[in-house]
Amino acid sequence: MHELALSLGSGLWDCTAKRNRHPEVLAVCHRLAKEGLTVPVVFMGYCNPFLIYGERKLMQDCVQAGVSGSSTRPPRRWRPSLNR
């Protein structure tokens, strides 16, 4: 199945790019689902780009693309408070 994913454009994207790649990644997920991908797909990334994209819109687009779940990381400069 990985050959199919690669042929449809899956791969590593430049994470330092200054543009939003969520639509491209979701399009690949949608094509994979249409081609019969049966394993769960998890959308992963930092929370800031997800928030910029829009939480509700991202979740709606993920559902439409066949994404099974998401996992986010705190912002890159986030540091937990030591005064808890």
PDB file of C-alpha atoms in Angstrom:
ATOM      1  CA  MET A   1       0.000   0.000   0.000  1.00  0.00           C
ATOM      2  CA  HIS A   2       2.940   2.379   0.565  1.00  0.00           C
ATOM      3  CA  GLU A   3       3.668   2.333  -3.182  1.00  0.00           C
ATOM      4  CA  LEU A   4       0.129   3.595  -3.780  1.00  0.00           C
ATOM      5  CA  ALA A   5       0.558   6.311  -1.144  1.00  0.00           C
ATOM      6  CA  LEU A   6       3.833   7.469  -2.709  1.00  0.00           C
ATOM      7  CA  SER A   7       2.376   7.416  -6.219  1.00  0.00           C
ATOM      8  CA  LEU A   8      -0.476   9.647  -5.028  1.00  0.00           C
ATOM      9  CA  GLY A   9       1.913  12.233  -3.638  1.00  0.00           C
ATOM     10  CA  SER A  10       2.416  11.140  -0.049  1.00  0.00           C
ATOM     11  CA  GLY A  11       5.799  11.798   1.458  1.00  0.00           C
ATOM     12  CA  LEU A  12       7.719  14.192   3.620  1.00  0.00           C
ATOM     13  CA  TRP A  13       6.859  17.849   3.232  1.00  0.00           C
ATOM     14  CA  ASP A  14       9.049  20.797   4.070  1.00  0.00           C
ATOM     15  CA  CYS A  15       7.887  21.667   7.568  1.00  0.00           C
ATOM     16  CA  THR A  16       9.600  25.050   7.406  1.00  0.00           C
ATOM     17  CA  ALA A  17       7.590  26.193   4.391  1.00  0.00           C
ATOM     18  CA  LYS A  18       5.834  29.511   4.885  1.00  0.00           C
ATOM     19  CA  ARG A  19       2.561  28.280   3.445  1.00  0.00           C
ATOM     20  CA  ASN A  20      -0.197  26.060   4.707  1.00  0.00           C
ATOM     21  CA  ARG A  21       0.135  22.499   3.427  1.00  0.00           C
ATOM     22  CA  HIS A  22      -2.962  21.119   5.148  1.00  0.00           C
ATOM     23  CA  PRO A  23      -5.099  21.201   1.963  1.00  0.00           C
ATOM     24  CA  GLU A  24      -2.437  19.251   0.046  1.00  0.00           C
ATOM     25  CA  VAL A  25      -2.062  16.633   2.768  1.00  0.00           C
ATOM     26  CA  LEU A  26      -5.828  16.285   3.136  1.00  0.00           C
ATOM     27  CA  ALA A  27      -6.171  15.859  -0.634  1.00  0.00           C
ATOM     28  CA  VAL A  28      -3.691  12.965  -0.511  1.00  0.00           C
ATOM     29  CA  CYS A  29      -5.638  11.419   2.388  1.00  0.00           C
ATOM     30  CA  HIS A  30      -8.861  11.737   0.406  1.00  0.00           C
ATOM     31  CA  ARG A  31      -7.329  10.079  -2.684  1.00  0.00           C
ATOM     32  CA  LEU A  32      -5.915   7.255  -0.553  1.00  0.00           C
ATOM     33  CA  ALA A  33      -9.330   6.647   1.030  1.00  0.00           C
ATOM     34  CA  LYS A  34     -10.941   6.557  -2.432  1.00  0.00           C
ATOM     35  CA  GLU A  35      -8.299   4.049  -3.574  1.00  0.00           C
ATOM     36  CA  GLY A  36      -9.211   1.699  -0.732  1.00  0.00           C
ATOM     37  CA  LEU A  37      -6.767   2.505   2.075  1.00  0.00           C
ATOM     38  CA  THR A  38      -7.966   0.545   5.092  1.00  0.00           C
ATOM     39  CA  VAL A  39      -5.462   1.519   7.798  1.00  0.00           C
ATOM     40  CA  PRO A  40      -6.281   4.470  10.068  1.00  0.00           C
ATOM     41  CA  VAL A  41      -4.710   7.806   9.141  1.00  0.00           C
ATOM     42  CA  VAL A  42      -3.729  10.210  11.927  1.00  0.00           C
ATOM     43  CA  PHE A  43      -3.152  13.881  11.121  1.00  0.00           C
ATOM     44  CA  MET A  44      -0.243  15.112  13.258  1.00  0.00           C
ATOM     45  CA  GLY A  45       1.385  18.489  13.780  1.00  0.00           C
ATOM     46  CA  TYR A  46       1.951  21.499  15.968  1.00  0.00           C
ATOM     47  CA  CYS A  47      -1.151  23.222  17.315  1.00  0.00           C
ATOM     48  CA  ASN A  48      -0.388  26.711  15.941  1.00  0.00           C
ATOM     49  CA  PRO A  49      -0.867  25.804  12.247  1.00  0.00           C
ATOM     50  CA  PHE A  50      -3.995  23.861  13.188  1.00  0.00           C
ATOM     51  CA  LEU A  51      -5.367  26.911  14.996  1.00  0.00           C
ATOM     52  CA  ILE A  52      -4.498  29.185  12.075  1.00  0.00           C
ATOM     53  CA  TYR A  53      -6.280  26.820   9.667  1.00  0.00           C
ATOM     54  CA  GLY A  54      -9.286  26.822  11.999  1.00  0.00           C
ATOM     55  CA  GLU A  55     -10.096  24.032  14.423  1.00  0.00           C
ATOM     56  CA  ARG A  56     -13.627  23.394  13.182  1.00  0.00           C
ATOM     57  CA  LYS A  57     -12.649  23.637   9.503  1.00  0.00           C
ATOM     58  CA  LEU A  58      -9.674  21.307  10.028  1.00  0.00           C
ATOM     59  CA  MET A  59     -11.805  18.675  11.758  1.00  0.00           C
ATOM     60  CA  GLN A  60     -14.522  18.911   9.093  1.00  0.00           C
ATOM     61  CA  ASP A  61     -11.929  18.624   6.322  1.00  0.00           C
ATOM     62  CA  CYS A  62     -10.253  15.684   8.097  1.00  0.00           C
ATOM     63  CA  VAL A  63     -13.574  13.819   8.332  1.00  0.00           C
ATOM     64  CA  GLN A  64     -14.273  14.459   4.634  1.00  0.00           C
ATOM     65  CA  ALA A  65     -10.763  13.249   3.719  1.00  0.00           C
ATOM     66  CA  GLY A  66     -11.128  10.008   5.671  1.00  0.00           C
ATOM     67  CA  VAL A  67      -8.705  10.912   8.468  1.00  0.00           C
ATOM     68  CA  SER A  68      -9.294   8.781  11.573  1.00  0.00           C
ATOM     69  CA  GLY A  69      -7.834  11.102  14.205  1.00  0.00           C
ATOM     70  CA  SER A  70      -5.413  13.868  15.011  1.00  0.00           C
ATOM     71  CA  SER A  71      -2.541  14.466  17.362  1.00  0.00           C
ATOM     72  CA  THR A  72      -1.135  17.885  18.146  1.00  0.00           C
ATOM     73  CA  ARG A  73       1.967  19.140  19.877  1.00  0.00           C
ATOM     74  CA  PRO A  74       2.221  22.333  21.894  1.00  0.00           C
ATOM     75  CA  PRO A  75       3.679  25.402  20.191  1.00  0.00           C
ATOM     76  CA  ARG A  76       7.402  25.148  19.510  1.00  0.00           C
ATOM     77  CA  ARG A  77       8.263  27.782  22.107  1.00  0.00           C
ATOM     78  CA  TRP A  78       5.808  26.522  24.715  1.00  0.00           C
ATOM     79  CA  ARG A  79       7.210  25.846  28.141  1.00  0.00           C
ATOM     80  CA  PRO A  80       5.120  24.490  30.969  1.00  0.00           C
ATOM     81  CA  SER A  81       4.743  26.698  34.000  1.00  0.00           C
ATOM     82  CA  LEU A  82       6.850  25.634  36.946  1.00  0.00           C
ATOM     83  CA  ASN A  83       4.479  27.366  39.361  1.00  0.00           C
ATOM     84  CA  ARG A  84       1.760  24.716  39.494  1.00  0.00           C
TER      85      ARG A  84
END
